[in-house]
Amino acid sequence: MATRPFELADSPLFVAEGIFAAEIVAECRRRGLLAGAYALRRPRGATFLRRLTRDLAEQRKGPAMLIRRGVTLLRTEPAVLRRQTGLGAEAARGRDVLRRVAGLLAAGHPGTG
């Protein structure tokens, strides 16, 4: 696994996004940097359609391949979410995550002002 320096500068919070974001939860918690860790829980069918629409528009691969890949990802999504929560992230809907982050900022989370 590659590593590289990450500077927060004067930012009170940072957001790590993506399928591998949960990988840093334990280390952020150990360093006292963790305000919250969330794994997005979305309707699987909606995610499948959004991904397929995007990939078809970008012509990433042929339609049949994109559908097969999408179905595979649809089936494995529960396992991905289980893994992320196992690494310390909390499963939550997007709007709930946004509300919680806004609450941290409003409450003056350490470093927010």
Short mmCIF file of N, CA and C in Angstrom, two decimals:
data_model
loop_
_atom_site.label_atom_id
_atom_site.label_comp_id
_atom_site.label_asym_id
_atom_site.label_seq_id
_atom_site.Cartn_x
_atom_site.Cartn_y
_atom_site.Cartn_z
N MET A 1 0.84 -1.16 0.00
CA MET A 1 0.00 0.00 0.00
C MET A 1 0.89 1.23 0.00
N ALA A 2 0.59 2.18 -0.85
CA ALA A 2 1.36 3.42 -0.93
C ALA A 2 0.90 4.38 0.15
N THR A 3 1.80 5.23 0.58
CA THR A 3 1.46 6.28 1.55
C THR A 3 1.98 7.60 1.03
N ARG A 4 1.37 8.66 1.53
CA ARG A 4 1.85 10.00 1.20
C ARG A 4 1.39 10.95 2.29
N PRO A 5 2.12 12.04 2.50
CA PRO A 5 1.75 13.00 3.55
C PRO A 5 0.39 13.63 3.25
N PHE A 6 -0.32 13.97 4.31
CA PHE A 6 -1.62 14.61 4.19
C PHE A 6 -1.65 15.75 5.18
N GLU A 7 -1.81 16.97 4.70
CA GLU A 7 -1.82 18.15 5.55
C GLU A 7 -3.22 18.72 5.64
N LEU A 8 -3.67 18.99 6.87
CA LEU A 8 -4.98 19.60 7.07
C LEU A 8 -4.92 21.12 7.01
N ALA A 9 -3.73 21.69 7.12
CA ALA A 9 -3.55 23.15 7.17
C ALA A 9 -4.41 23.70 8.30
N ASP A 10 -5.26 24.67 8.02
CA ASP A 10 -6.10 25.27 9.06
C ASP A 10 -7.50 24.70 9.07
N SER A 11 -7.74 23.66 8.32
CA SER A 11 -9.09 23.08 8.25
C SER A 11 -9.43 22.37 9.54
N PRO A 12 -10.63 22.64 10.08
CA PRO A 12 -11.03 21.99 11.32
C PRO A 12 -11.47 20.54 11.12
N LEU A 13 -11.93 20.22 9.94
CA LEU A 13 -12.40 18.88 9.61
C LEU A 13 -11.95 18.52 8.21
N PHE A 14 -11.86 17.24 7.95
CA PHE A 14 -11.64 16.79 6.58
C PHE A 14 -12.58 15.64 6.32
N VAL A 15 -12.85 15.41 5.06
CA VAL A 15 -13.72 14.32 4.65
C VAL A 15 -12.92 13.39 3.77
N ALA A 16 -12.87 12.14 4.16
CA ALA A 16 -12.25 11.11 3.33
C ALA A 16 -13.39 10.36 2.68
N GLU A 17 -13.37 10.29 1.38
CA GLU A 17 -14.48 9.72 0.64
C GLU A 17 -13.98 8.60 -0.26
N GLY A 18 -14.80 7.61 -0.43
CA GLY A 18 -14.47 6.54 -1.36
C GLY A 18 -14.45 5.19 -0.66
N ILE A 19 -14.33 4.17 -1.47
CA ILE A 19 -14.43 2.81 -0.97
C ILE A 19 -13.33 2.46 0.02
N PHE A 20 -12.19 3.15 -0.05
CA PHE A 20 -11.09 2.83 0.86
C PHE A 20 -10.98 3.81 2.02
N ALA A 21 -11.90 4.74 2.16
CA ALA A 21 -11.83 5.73 3.24
C ALA A 21 -11.86 5.06 4.62
N ALA A 22 -12.59 3.97 4.75
CA ALA A 22 -12.67 3.29 6.05
C ALA A 22 -11.32 2.75 6.50
N GLU A 23 -10.40 2.61 5.57
CA GLU A 23 -9.06 2.10 5.91
C GLU A 23 -8.32 2.99 6.89
N ILE A 24 -8.67 4.28 6.96
CA ILE A 24 -7.93 5.20 7.83
C ILE A 24 -8.66 5.52 9.13
N VAL A 25 -9.83 4.93 9.35
CA VAL A 25 -10.63 5.22 10.53
C VAL A 25 -9.85 4.93 11.82
N ALA A 26 -9.29 3.76 11.95
CA ALA A 26 -8.60 3.38 13.18
C ALA A 26 -7.43 4.32 13.48
N GLU A 27 -6.66 4.65 12.46
CA GLU A 27 -5.50 5.54 12.67
C GLU A 27 -5.95 6.95 13.02
N CYS A 28 -7.00 7.44 12.37
CA CYS A 28 -7.52 8.77 12.72
C CYS A 28 -8.05 8.77 14.15
N ARG A 29 -8.71 7.70 14.55
CA ARG A 29 -9.21 7.59 15.93
C ARG A 29 -8.03 7.58 16.90
N ARG A 30 -7.01 6.80 16.59
CA ARG A 30 -5.83 6.70 17.46
C ARG A 30 -5.15 8.05 17.65
N ARG A 31 -5.15 8.87 16.60
CA ARG A 31 -4.50 10.19 16.67
C ARG A 31 -5.41 11.29 17.20
N GLY A 32 -6.64 10.92 17.53
CA GLY A 32 -7.58 11.92 18.05
C GLY A 32 -8.15 12.84 16.98
N LEU A 33 -8.14 12.39 15.72
CA LEU A 33 -8.63 13.21 14.61
C LEU A 33 -10.04 12.85 14.16
N LEU A 34 -10.59 11.80 14.72
CA LEU A 34 -11.85 11.28 14.20
C LEU A 34 -13.05 11.96 14.86
N ALA A 35 -13.81 12.70 14.07
CA ALA A 35 -15.05 13.30 14.55
C ALA A 35 -16.22 12.39 14.18
N GLY A 36 -16.06 11.63 13.13
CA GLY A 36 -17.09 10.71 12.68
C GLY A 36 -16.58 9.95 11.47
N ALA A 37 -17.09 8.76 11.29
CA ALA A 37 -16.71 7.94 10.14
C ALA A 37 -17.98 7.27 9.63
N TYR A 38 -18.27 7.48 8.38
CA TYR A 38 -19.53 7.01 7.82
C TYR A 38 -19.31 6.27 6.51
N ALA A 39 -20.06 5.22 6.34
CA ALA A 39 -20.11 4.49 5.08
C ALA A 39 -21.51 4.74 4.52
N LEU A 40 -21.59 5.28 3.32
CA LEU A 40 -22.89 5.61 2.76
C LEU A 40 -23.72 4.37 2.51
N ARG A 41 -24.93 4.42 3.01
CA ARG A 41 -25.89 3.35 2.78
C ARG A 41 -26.95 3.92 1.84
N ARG A 42 -26.97 3.39 0.64
CA ARG A 42 -27.89 3.87 -0.39
C ARG A 42 -28.73 2.71 -0.89
N PRO A 43 -29.88 3.01 -1.46
CA PRO A 43 -30.65 1.94 -2.11
C PRO A 43 -29.81 1.32 -3.23
N ARG A 44 -29.61 0.01 -3.16
CA ARG A 44 -28.72 -0.65 -4.12
C ARG A 44 -29.19 -0.48 -5.56
N GLY A 45 -30.48 -0.56 -5.78
CA GLY A 45 -31.00 -0.40 -7.14
C GLY A 45 -30.72 0.98 -7.70
N ALA A 46 -30.86 2.00 -6.87
CA ALA A 46 -30.58 3.37 -7.31
C ALA A 46 -29.10 3.54 -7.64
N THR A 47 -28.25 2.95 -6.81
CA THR A 47 -26.80 3.01 -7.07
C THR A 47 -26.48 2.32 -8.39
N PHE A 48 -27.09 1.16 -8.62
CA PHE A 48 -26.87 0.42 -9.86
C PHE A 48 -27.26 1.29 -11.07
N LEU A 49 -28.43 1.92 -11.02
CA LEU A 49 -28.89 2.73 -12.14
C LEU A 49 -28.03 3.98 -12.33
N ARG A 50 -27.64 4.64 -11.25
CA ARG A 50 -26.77 5.82 -11.36
C ARG A 50 -25.43 5.46 -11.99
N ARG A 51 -24.85 4.35 -11.51
CA ARG A 51 -23.56 3.91 -12.04
C ARG A 51 -23.67 3.53 -13.52
N LEU A 52 -24.72 2.78 -13.86
CA LEU A 52 -24.91 2.36 -15.25
C LEU A 52 -25.12 3.56 -16.16
N THR A 53 -25.93 4.51 -15.73
CA THR A 53 -26.17 5.72 -16.53
C THR A 53 -24.88 6.49 -16.76
N ARG A 54 -24.09 6.66 -15.71
CA ARG A 54 -22.81 7.37 -15.83
C ARG A 54 -21.87 6.64 -16.79
N ASP A 55 -21.72 5.33 -16.57
CA ASP A 55 -20.77 4.57 -17.38
C ASP A 55 -21.20 4.48 -18.84
N LEU A 56 -22.49 4.36 -19.09
CA LEU A 56 -22.97 4.36 -20.48
C LEU A 56 -22.72 5.70 -21.14
N ALA A 57 -22.97 6.78 -20.41
CA ALA A 57 -22.74 8.12 -20.96
C ALA A 57 -21.26 8.34 -21.28
N GLU A 58 -20.39 7.80 -20.43
CA GLU A 58 -18.95 7.95 -20.64
C GLU A 58 -18.38 6.90 -21.58
N GLN A 59 -19.21 5.98 -22.01
CA GLN A 59 -18.81 4.90 -22.93
C GLN A 59 -17.56 4.19 -22.42
N ARG A 60 -17.58 3.85 -21.13
CA ARG A 60 -16.42 3.20 -20.50
C ARG A 60 -16.15 1.83 -21.09
N LYS A 61 -17.22 1.08 -21.32
CA LYS A 61 -17.13 -0.26 -21.89
C LYS A 61 -18.44 -0.51 -22.63
N GLY A 62 -18.55 -1.66 -23.24
CA GLY A 62 -19.79 -2.00 -23.93
C GLY A 62 -20.94 -2.17 -22.95
N PRO A 63 -22.17 -1.91 -23.40
CA PRO A 63 -23.34 -2.01 -22.51
C PRO A 63 -23.48 -3.36 -21.81
N ALA A 64 -23.26 -4.46 -22.51
CA ALA A 64 -23.40 -5.78 -21.88
C ALA A 64 -22.40 -5.95 -20.74
N MET A 65 -21.17 -5.51 -20.95
CA MET A 65 -20.14 -5.60 -19.91
C MET A 65 -20.52 -4.72 -18.71
N LEU A 66 -21.03 -3.52 -18.99
CA LEU A 66 -21.40 -2.61 -17.91
C LEU A 66 -22.55 -3.18 -17.07
N ILE A 67 -23.49 -3.83 -17.72
CA ILE A 67 -24.60 -4.43 -17.00
C ILE A 67 -24.10 -5.59 -16.13
N ARG A 68 -23.25 -6.45 -16.69
CA ARG A 68 -22.70 -7.56 -15.90
C ARG A 68 -21.90 -7.05 -14.70
N ARG A 69 -21.07 -6.05 -14.95
CA ARG A 69 -20.26 -5.46 -13.87
C ARG A 69 -21.17 -4.83 -12.82
N GLY A 70 -22.20 -4.13 -13.27
CA GLY A 70 -23.13 -3.49 -12.35
C GLY A 70 -23.86 -4.49 -11.48
N VAL A 71 -24.28 -5.60 -12.07
CA VAL A 71 -24.98 -6.64 -11.31
C VAL A 71 -24.03 -7.25 -10.28
N THR A 72 -22.79 -7.47 -10.67
CA THR A 72 -21.80 -7.99 -9.72
C THR A 72 -21.61 -7.03 -8.54
N LEU A 73 -21.47 -5.74 -8.84
CA LEU A 73 -21.30 -4.75 -7.79
C LEU A 73 -22.56 -4.65 -6.92
N LEU A 74 -23.71 -4.77 -7.53
CA LEU A 74 -24.98 -4.77 -6.80
C LEU A 74 -25.01 -5.90 -5.77
N ARG A 75 -24.56 -7.07 -6.18
CA ARG A 75 -24.55 -8.23 -5.29
C ARG A 75 -23.52 -8.13 -4.18
N THR A 76 -22.38 -7.50 -4.46
CA THR A 76 -21.31 -7.44 -3.46
C THR A 76 -21.42 -6.23 -2.54
N GLU A 77 -22.32 -5.31 -2.84
CA GLU A 77 -22.43 -4.09 -2.04
C GLU A 77 -22.67 -4.35 -0.55
N PRO A 78 -23.53 -5.29 -0.15
CA PRO A 78 -23.69 -5.55 1.28
C PRO A 78 -22.38 -5.96 1.97
N ALA A 79 -21.58 -6.76 1.29
CA ALA A 79 -20.29 -7.18 1.86
C ALA A 79 -19.34 -6.00 1.99
N VAL A 80 -19.36 -5.10 1.03
CA VAL A 80 -18.51 -3.91 1.10
C VAL A 80 -18.93 -3.06 2.30
N LEU A 81 -20.22 -2.87 2.48
CA LEU A 81 -20.71 -2.08 3.60
C LEU A 81 -20.35 -2.75 4.94
N ARG A 82 -20.47 -4.07 5.01
CA ARG A 82 -20.08 -4.79 6.23
C ARG A 82 -18.59 -4.60 6.53
N ARG A 83 -17.78 -4.65 5.50
CA ARG A 83 -16.34 -4.45 5.70
C ARG A 83 -16.05 -3.05 6.21
N GLN A 84 -16.68 -2.05 5.61
CA GLN A 84 -16.45 -0.67 6.03
C GLN A 84 -16.90 -0.44 7.47
N THR A 85 -18.04 -1.00 7.84
CA THR A 85 -18.49 -0.84 9.23
C THR A 85 -17.58 -1.64 10.17
N GLY A 86 -17.06 -2.76 9.70
CA GLY A 86 -16.11 -3.53 10.49
C GLY A 86 -14.82 -2.77 10.76
N LEU A 87 -14.48 -1.85 9.87
CA LEU A 87 -13.28 -1.02 10.05
C LEU A 87 -13.57 0.23 10.88
N GLY A 88 -14.81 0.38 11.33
CA GLY A 88 -15.13 1.49 12.23
C GLY A 88 -16.04 2.56 11.69
N ALA A 89 -16.44 2.46 10.43
CA ALA A 89 -17.37 3.45 9.87
C ALA A 89 -18.79 3.07 10.26
N GLU A 90 -19.63 4.08 10.39
CA GLU A 90 -21.04 3.87 10.71
C GLU A 90 -21.84 3.97 9.42
N ALA A 91 -22.69 3.01 9.16
CA ALA A 91 -23.54 3.06 7.96
C ALA A 91 -24.58 4.14 8.15
N ALA A 92 -24.69 5.05 7.17
CA ALA A 92 -25.64 6.16 7.27
C ALA A 92 -26.02 6.62 5.87
N ARG A 93 -27.19 7.23 5.78
CA ARG A 93 -27.62 7.82 4.51
C ARG A 93 -26.89 9.14 4.30
N GLY A 94 -26.76 9.54 3.05
CA GLY A 94 -26.04 10.76 2.71
C GLY A 94 -26.55 11.99 3.43
N ARG A 95 -27.86 12.17 3.48
CA ARG A 95 -28.41 13.36 4.14
C ARG A 95 -28.11 13.35 5.64
N ASP A 96 -28.06 12.15 6.24
CA ASP A 96 -27.72 12.07 7.65
C ASP A 96 -26.27 12.45 7.90
N VAL A 97 -25.39 12.04 7.00
CA VAL A 97 -23.98 12.41 7.12
C VAL A 97 -23.83 13.92 7.02
N LEU A 98 -24.49 14.53 6.04
CA LEU A 98 -24.41 15.99 5.88
C LEU A 98 -24.93 16.70 7.12
N ARG A 99 -26.01 16.21 7.70
CA ARG A 99 -26.58 16.82 8.90
C ARG A 99 -25.60 16.69 10.08
N ARG A 100 -24.96 15.55 10.21
CA ARG A 100 -24.01 15.35 11.32
C ARG A 100 -22.79 16.24 11.18
N VAL A 101 -22.28 16.37 9.97
CA VAL A 101 -21.11 17.23 9.75
C VAL A 101 -21.48 18.68 10.02
N ALA A 102 -22.66 19.10 9.56
CA ALA A 102 -23.12 20.47 9.85
C ALA A 102 -23.25 20.67 11.35
N GLY A 103 -23.72 19.66 12.06
CA GLY A 103 -23.83 19.74 13.51
C GLY A 103 -22.47 19.88 14.18
N LEU A 104 -21.48 19.17 13.69
CA LEU A 104 -20.13 19.29 14.25
C LEU A 104 -19.60 20.71 14.09
N LEU A 105 -19.82 21.27 12.91
CA LEU A 105 -19.36 22.63 12.65
C LEU A 105 -20.11 23.63 13.52
N ALA A 106 -21.42 23.47 13.63
CA ALA A 106 -22.24 24.40 14.42
C ALA A 106 -21.91 24.30 15.91
N ALA A 107 -21.56 23.11 16.37
CA ALA A 107 -21.26 22.91 17.78
C ALA A 107 -19.84 23.34 18.14
N GLY A 108 -19.10 23.80 17.15
CA GLY A 108 -17.74 24.22 17.43
C GLY A 108 -16.82 23.08 17.76
N HIS A 109 -16.94 22.00 16.96
CA HIS A 109 -16.05 20.84 17.13
C HIS A 109 -14.62 21.36 17.28
N PRO A 110 -13.82 20.75 18.11
CA PRO A 110 -12.44 21.24 18.32
C PRO A 110 -11.76 21.61 17.01
N GLY A 111 -11.30 22.84 16.95
CA GLY A 111 -10.60 23.32 15.76
C GLY A 111 -11.50 24.05 14.79
N THR A 112 -12.83 24.10 15.04
CA THR A 112 -13.71 24.77 14.09
C THR A 112 -13.91 26.24 14.43
N GLY A 113 -13.23 26.75 15.41
CA GLY A 113 -13.35 28.17 15.62
C GLY A 113 -13.59 28.50 17.03
#
